[in-house]
PDB file of C-alpha atoms in Angstrom:
ATOM      1  CA  MET A   1    -123.683 -40.367   7.682  1.00  0.00           C
ATOM      2  CA  LEU A   2    -123.619 -38.139  10.856  1.00  0.00           C
ATOM      3  CA  PRO A   3    -125.971 -35.166  10.943  1.00  0.00           C
ATOM      4  CA  LEU A   4    -124.642 -31.969   9.470  1.00  0.00           C
ATOM      5  CA  TYR A   5    -124.829 -28.745  11.499  1.00  0.00           C
ATOM      6  CA  LYS A   6    -124.677 -25.105  10.784  1.00  0.00           C
ATOM      7  CA  THR A   7    -124.517 -22.422  13.726  1.00  0.00           C
ATOM      8  CA  ILE A   8    -126.374 -18.892  12.738  1.00  0.00           C
ATOM      9  CA  GLN A   9    -127.271 -15.799  14.988  1.00  0.00           C
ATOM     10  CA  SER A  10    -130.386 -14.417  14.748  1.00  0.00           C
ATOM     11  CA  PRO A  11    -132.763 -11.938  16.526  1.00  0.00           C
ATOM     12  CA  VAL A  12    -133.875 -14.723  18.730  1.00  0.00           C
ATOM     13  CA  GLY A  13    -130.028 -16.005  19.776  1.00  0.00           C
ATOM     14  CA  GLN A  14    -127.991 -18.024  18.508  1.00  0.00           C
ATOM     15  CA  LEU A  15    -129.883 -21.266  16.415  1.00  0.00           C
ATOM     16  CA  ILE A  16    -128.002 -24.410  15.360  1.00  0.00           C
ATOM     17  CA  LEU A  17    -129.598 -25.648  12.132  1.00  0.00           C
ATOM     18  CA  VAL A  18    -129.404 -29.767  11.549  1.00  0.00           C
ATOM     19  CA  ALA A  19    -129.957 -31.633   8.093  1.00  0.00           C
ATOM     20  CA  ARG A  20    -129.918 -35.460   7.515  1.00  0.00           C
ATOM     21  CA  LYS A  21    -128.845 -35.824   4.059  1.00  0.00           C
ATOM     22  CA  THR A  22    -131.240 -32.887   1.972  1.00  0.00           C
ATOM     23  CA  ARG A  23    -133.712 -32.573   4.628  1.00  0.00           C
ATOM     24  CA  LEU A  24    -133.699 -30.162   7.655  1.00  0.00           C
ATOM     25  CA  ALA A  25    -133.909 -32.427  10.838  1.00  0.00           C
ATOM     26  CA  ALA A  26    -133.854 -29.372  13.660  1.00  0.00           C
ATOM     27  CA  ILE A  27    -133.512 -26.223  14.582  1.00  0.00           C
ATOM     28  CA  LEU A  28    -131.973 -25.937  18.075  1.00  0.00           C
ATOM     29  CA  TRP A  29    -131.797 -23.011  20.594  1.00  0.00           C
ATOM     30  CA  GLU A  30    -128.752 -21.549  22.255  1.00  0.00           C
ATOM     31  CA  ASN A  31    -129.678 -22.789  25.620  1.00  0.00           C
ATOM     32  CA  GLU A  32    -131.242 -25.973  24.310  1.00  0.00           C
ATOM     33  CA  ARG A  33    -132.799 -28.452  27.077  1.00  0.00           C
ATOM     34  CA  LEU A  34    -130.449 -31.941  27.107  1.00  0.00           C
ATOM     35  CA  ASN A  35    -132.243 -34.622  25.066  1.00  0.00           C
ATOM     36  CA  ARG A  36    -135.246 -32.060  24.068  1.00  0.00           C
ATOM     37  CA  VAL A  37    -134.374 -33.395  20.705  1.00  0.00           C
ATOM     38  CA  ARG A  38    -132.295 -36.436  20.317  1.00  0.00           C
ATOM     39  CA  LEU A  39    -129.900 -36.271  17.262  1.00  0.00           C
ATOM     40  CA  GLY A  40    -126.798 -38.026  18.279  1.00  0.00           C
ATOM     41  CA  PRO A  41    -123.170 -37.002  17.278  1.00  0.00           C
ATOM     42  CA  LEU A  42    -123.080 -33.765  14.676  1.00  0.00           C
ATOM     43  CA  GLU A  43    -120.575 -32.688  12.211  1.00  0.00           C
ATOM     44  CA  GLU A  44    -120.158 -29.058  11.100  1.00  0.00           C
ATOM     45  CA  ASP A  45    -120.467 -28.093   7.564  1.00  0.00           C
ATOM     46  CA  THR A  46    -121.400 -24.484   7.019  1.00  0.00           C
ATOM     47  CA  GLN A  47    -121.396 -25.332   3.735  1.00  0.00           C
ATOM     48  CA  HIS A  48    -123.728 -27.786   3.434  1.00  0.00           C
ATOM     49  CA  PRO A  49    -126.629 -26.381   0.622  1.00  0.00           C
ATOM     50  CA  LEU A  50    -129.816 -26.979   3.002  1.00  0.00           C
ATOM     51  CA  LEU A  51    -128.011 -25.428   5.640  1.00  0.00           C
ATOM     52  CA  LYS A  52    -127.199 -22.218   3.414  1.00  0.00           C
ATOM     53  CA  GLU A  53    -130.739 -22.205   2.374  1.00  0.00           C
ATOM     54  CA  THR A  54    -132.469 -22.462   5.705  1.00  0.00           C
ATOM     55  CA  GLU A  55    -130.356 -19.612   6.807  1.00  0.00           C
ATOM     56  CA  ARG A  56    -131.257 -17.934   4.082  1.00  0.00           C
ATOM     57  CA  GLN A  57    -135.327 -18.385   4.142  1.00  0.00           C
ATOM     58  CA  LEU A  58    -134.816 -17.787   8.198  1.00  0.00           C
ATOM     59  CA  LEU A  59    -133.030 -14.295   7.392  1.00  0.00           C
ATOM     60  CA  GLU A  60    -135.658 -13.504   5.238  1.00  0.00           C
ATOM     61  CA  TYR A  61    -138.626 -14.441   7.531  1.00  0.00           C
ATOM     62  CA  PHE A  62    -136.677 -12.416  10.696  1.00  0.00           C
ATOM     63  CA  ALA A  63    -136.507  -9.542   8.136  1.00  0.00           C
ATOM     64  CA  GLY A  64    -140.216  -9.852   7.362  1.00  0.00           C
ATOM     65  CA  GLN A  65    -139.913 -10.880   3.879  1.00  0.00           C
ATOM     66  CA  ARG A  66    -140.824 -14.442   4.152  1.00  0.00           C
ATOM     67  CA  ARG A  67    -144.473 -16.009   5.533  1.00  0.00           C
ATOM     68  CA  ARG A  68    -143.876 -19.513   4.472  1.00  0.00           C
ATOM     69  CA  PHE A  69    -140.716 -21.960   4.573  1.00  0.00           C
ATOM     70  CA  GLU A  70    -140.095 -23.746   1.305  1.00  0.00           C
ATOM     71  CA  LEU A  71    -137.669 -26.628   2.780  1.00  0.00           C
ATOM     72  CA  GLU A  72    -137.507 -30.488   2.724  1.00  0.00           C
ATOM     73  CA  LEU A  73    -138.402 -31.454   6.722  1.00  0.00           C
ATOM     74  CA  ASP A  74    -137.407 -34.600   8.179  1.00  0.00           C
ATOM     75  CA  PHE A  75    -139.189 -35.415  11.457  1.00  0.00           C
ATOM     76  CA  ALA A  76    -138.035 -38.174  13.706  1.00  0.00           C
ATOM     77  CA  GLY A  77    -140.466 -38.761  16.544  1.00  0.00           C
ATOM     78  CA  THR A  78    -143.477 -41.060  17.451  1.00  0.00           C
ATOM     79  CA  ASP A  79    -146.467 -41.355  15.074  1.00  0.00           C
ATOM     80  CA  PHE A  80    -148.343 -39.279  17.748  1.00  0.00           C
ATOM     81  CA  GLN A  81    -145.672 -36.257  17.484  1.00  0.00           C
ATOM     82  CA  ILE A  82    -145.210 -36.451  13.650  1.00  0.00           C
ATOM     83  CA  ARG A  83    -149.180 -35.676  13.303  1.00  0.00           C
ATOM     84  CA  VAL A  84    -148.646 -32.899  15.856  1.00  0.00           C
ATOM     85  CA  TRP A  85    -145.785 -31.189  14.120  1.00  0.00           C
ATOM     86  CA  HIS A  86    -147.612 -31.798  10.994  1.00  0.00           C
ATOM     87  CA  ALA A  87    -150.506 -30.283  11.971  1.00  0.00           C
ATOM     88  CA  LEU A  88    -148.284 -27.035  13.283  1.00  0.00           C
ATOM     89  CA  LEU A  89    -147.296 -26.579   9.811  1.00  0.00           C
ATOM     90  CA  THR A  90    -150.790 -25.501   8.809  1.00  0.00           C
ATOM     91  CA  ILE A  91    -151.444 -22.773  11.107  1.00  0.00           C
ATOM     92  CA  PRO A  92    -151.168 -19.720   8.833  1.00  0.00           C
ATOM     93  CA  PHE A  93    -148.231 -16.588   9.473  1.00  0.00           C
ATOM     94  CA  GLY A  94    -149.895 -14.443  12.065  1.00  0.00           C
ATOM     95  CA  GLU A  95    -152.594 -16.937  13.442  1.00  0.00           C
ATOM     96  CA  THR A  96    -152.340 -19.070  16.445  1.00  0.00           C
ATOM     97  CA  ARG A  97    -153.887 -22.193  17.923  1.00  0.00           C
ATOM     98  CA  SER A  98    -154.487 -23.626  21.150  1.00  0.00           C
ATOM     99  CA  TYR A  99    -153.228 -26.798  22.491  1.00  0.00           C
ATOM    100  CA  ARG A 100    -157.081 -28.059  22.327  1.00  0.00           C
ATOM    101  CA  ASP A 101    -157.009 -27.133  18.857  1.00  0.00           C
ATOM    102  CA  ILE A 102    -154.466 -28.985  17.720  1.00  0.00           C
ATOM    103  CA  ALA A 103    -155.572 -32.014  19.778  1.00  0.00           C
ATOM    104  CA  VAL A 104    -159.310 -31.676  17.945  1.00  0.00           C
ATOM    105  CA  GLN A 105    -157.465 -31.140  14.710  1.00  0.00           C
ATOM    106  CA  ILE A 106    -155.730 -34.297  14.684  1.00  0.00           C
ATOM    107  CA  GLY A 107    -158.732 -36.391  15.987  1.00  0.00           C
ATOM    108  CA  GLN A 108    -157.729 -36.583  19.489  1.00  0.00           C
ATOM    109  CA  PRO A 109    -159.489 -33.871  21.523  1.00  0.00           C
ATOM    110  CA  THR A 110    -158.959 -35.650  24.884  1.00  0.00           C
ATOM    111  CA  ALA A 111    -155.366 -35.316  24.093  1.00  0.00           C
ATOM    112  CA  VAL A 112    -154.384 -31.823  25.128  1.00  0.00           C
ATOM    113  CA  ARG A 113    -151.475 -32.702  27.552  1.00  0.00           C
ATOM    114  CA  ALA A 114    -149.868 -34.685  24.955  1.00  0.00           C
ATOM    115  CA  VAL A 115    -149.960 -32.464  22.369  1.00  0.00           C
ATOM    116  CA  GLY A 116    -148.537 -30.204  24.664  1.00  0.00           C
ATOM    117  CA  ALA A 117    -145.688 -32.577  25.179  1.00  0.00           C
ATOM    118  CA  ALA A 118    -145.169 -33.068  21.460  1.00  0.00           C
ATOM    119  CA  ASN A 119    -145.242 -29.513  20.996  1.00  0.00           C
ATOM    120  CA  GLY A 120    -142.194 -29.174  23.273  1.00  0.00           C
ATOM    121  CA  ARG A 121    -140.291 -31.639  21.396  1.00  0.00           C
ATOM    122  CA  ASN A 122    -140.733 -30.188  18.156  1.00  0.00           C
ATOM    123  CA  PRO A 123    -137.456 -30.405  16.265  1.00  0.00           C
ATOM    124  CA  ILE A 124    -138.080 -28.038  13.746  1.00  0.00           C
ATOM    125  CA  SER A 125    -138.940 -24.844  15.760  1.00  0.00           C
ATOM    126  CA  ILE A 126    -140.137 -21.533  13.769  1.00  0.00           C
ATOM    127  CA  ILE A 127    -140.553 -23.398  10.779  1.00  0.00           C
ATOM    128  CA  ALA A 128    -142.829 -25.856  12.296  1.00  0.00           C
ATOM    129  CA  PRO A 129    -144.184 -22.959  14.347  1.00  0.00           C
ATOM    130  CA  CYS A 130    -144.776 -24.123  17.810  1.00  0.00           C
ATOM    131  CA  HIS A 131    -144.505 -20.520  19.013  1.00  0.00           C
ATOM    132  CA  ARG A 132    -148.072 -20.037  17.252  1.00  0.00           C
ATOM    133  CA  VAL A 133    -149.557 -22.676  19.758  1.00  0.00           C
ATOM    134  CA  ILE A 134    -150.828 -20.617  23.148  1.00  0.00           C
ATOM    135  CA  GLY A 135    -152.848 -21.466  26.115  1.00  0.00           C
ATOM    136  CA  SER A 136    -156.186 -22.007  25.577  1.00  0.00           C
ATOM    137  CA  SER A 137    -156.428 -18.403  27.553  1.00  0.00           C
ATOM    138  CA  GLY A 138    -154.701 -16.732  25.036  1.00  0.00           C
ATOM    139  CA  SER A 139    -151.430 -16.670  27.224  1.00  0.00           C
ATOM    140  CA  LEU A 140    -147.893 -17.326  26.242  1.00  0.00           C
ATOM    141  CA  THR A 141    -146.903 -20.721  27.603  1.00  0.00           C
ATOM    142  CA  GLY A 142    -143.759 -22.894  27.588  1.00  0.00           C
ATOM    143  CA  PHE A 143    -141.510 -22.510  24.627  1.00  0.00           C
ATOM    144  CA  ALA A 144    -138.256 -24.280  24.066  1.00  0.00           C
ATOM    145  CA  GLY A 145    -136.649 -20.933  23.087  1.00  0.00           C
ATOM    146  CA  GLY A 146    -137.832 -19.420  25.964  1.00  0.00           C
ATOM    147  CA  LEU A 147    -141.108 -17.051  26.681  1.00  0.00           C
ATOM    148  CA  ALA A 148    -139.027 -14.223  25.202  1.00  0.00           C
ATOM    149  CA  ALA A 149    -138.384 -15.746  21.848  1.00  0.00           C
ATOM    150  CA  LYS A 150    -141.828 -16.789  21.765  1.00  0.00           C
ATOM    151  CA  GLN A 151    -143.282 -13.151  21.997  1.00  0.00           C
ATOM    152  CA  LEU A 152    -140.651 -11.909  19.614  1.00  0.00           C
ATOM    153  CA  LEU A 153    -141.535 -14.193  16.911  1.00  0.00           C
ATOM    154  CA  LEU A 154    -145.477 -13.809  17.352  1.00  0.00           C
ATOM    155  CA  SER A 155    -144.794  -9.501  17.650  1.00  0.00           C
ATOM    156  CA  LEU A 156    -142.839 -10.410  14.363  1.00  0.00           C
ATOM    157  CA  GLU A 157    -145.848 -12.151  12.747  1.00  0.00           C
ATOM    158  CA  GLY A 158    -148.542  -9.431  14.131  1.00  0.00           C
ATOM    159  CA  GLN A 159    -149.791 -11.084  17.590  1.00  0.00           C
ATOM    160  CA  GLN A 160    -148.484  -8.524  19.595  1.00  0.00           C
ATOM    161  CA  SER A 161    -151.256  -8.378  22.137  1.00  0.00           C
ATOM    162  CA  LEU A 162    -150.746 -11.764  23.913  1.00  0.00           C
ATOM    163  CA  GLN A 163    -150.012 -11.970  27.358  1.00  0.00           C
ATOM    164  CA  LEU A 164    -147.164 -14.025  29.242  1.00  0.00           C
ATOM    165  CA  ALA A 165    -148.150 -16.524  31.534  1.00  0.00           C
ATOM    166  CA  PHE A 166    -146.131 -17.054  34.427  1.00  0.00           C
TER     167      PHE A 166
END
């Protein structure tokens, strides 16, 4: 069975929601980098219950009515990547962490660059909030959806004082 997808419009551009059976497998960006998230062929299903529920929760989040997502997730990656992605889920709404903070949290304090690489391959953007991970200097660093989208998401969550890193 192929993963199913639904495309939605959002304040950060078009998003592609992807499900494997009853779990969310990915949220892809409009200008997604080729092979950042490997899913293989997809089949469109605009009525899939999980994809409709994901859309509903995302729209509530963008409207400022939701701080936590309640969805079953299906992370596919290496053990290390999955540990990083699960650590992202522990970052509270409206807060940020550095790549070093995540490395320490997963018990690998010298793996800061590897954490950054795993963060960049996070398949479930927004819900596994990789946008809440910033440079140790407090600057905004790379983001699959682009730095403007990262700034918008952080502003939505009340983190408006962060600076873009160029």
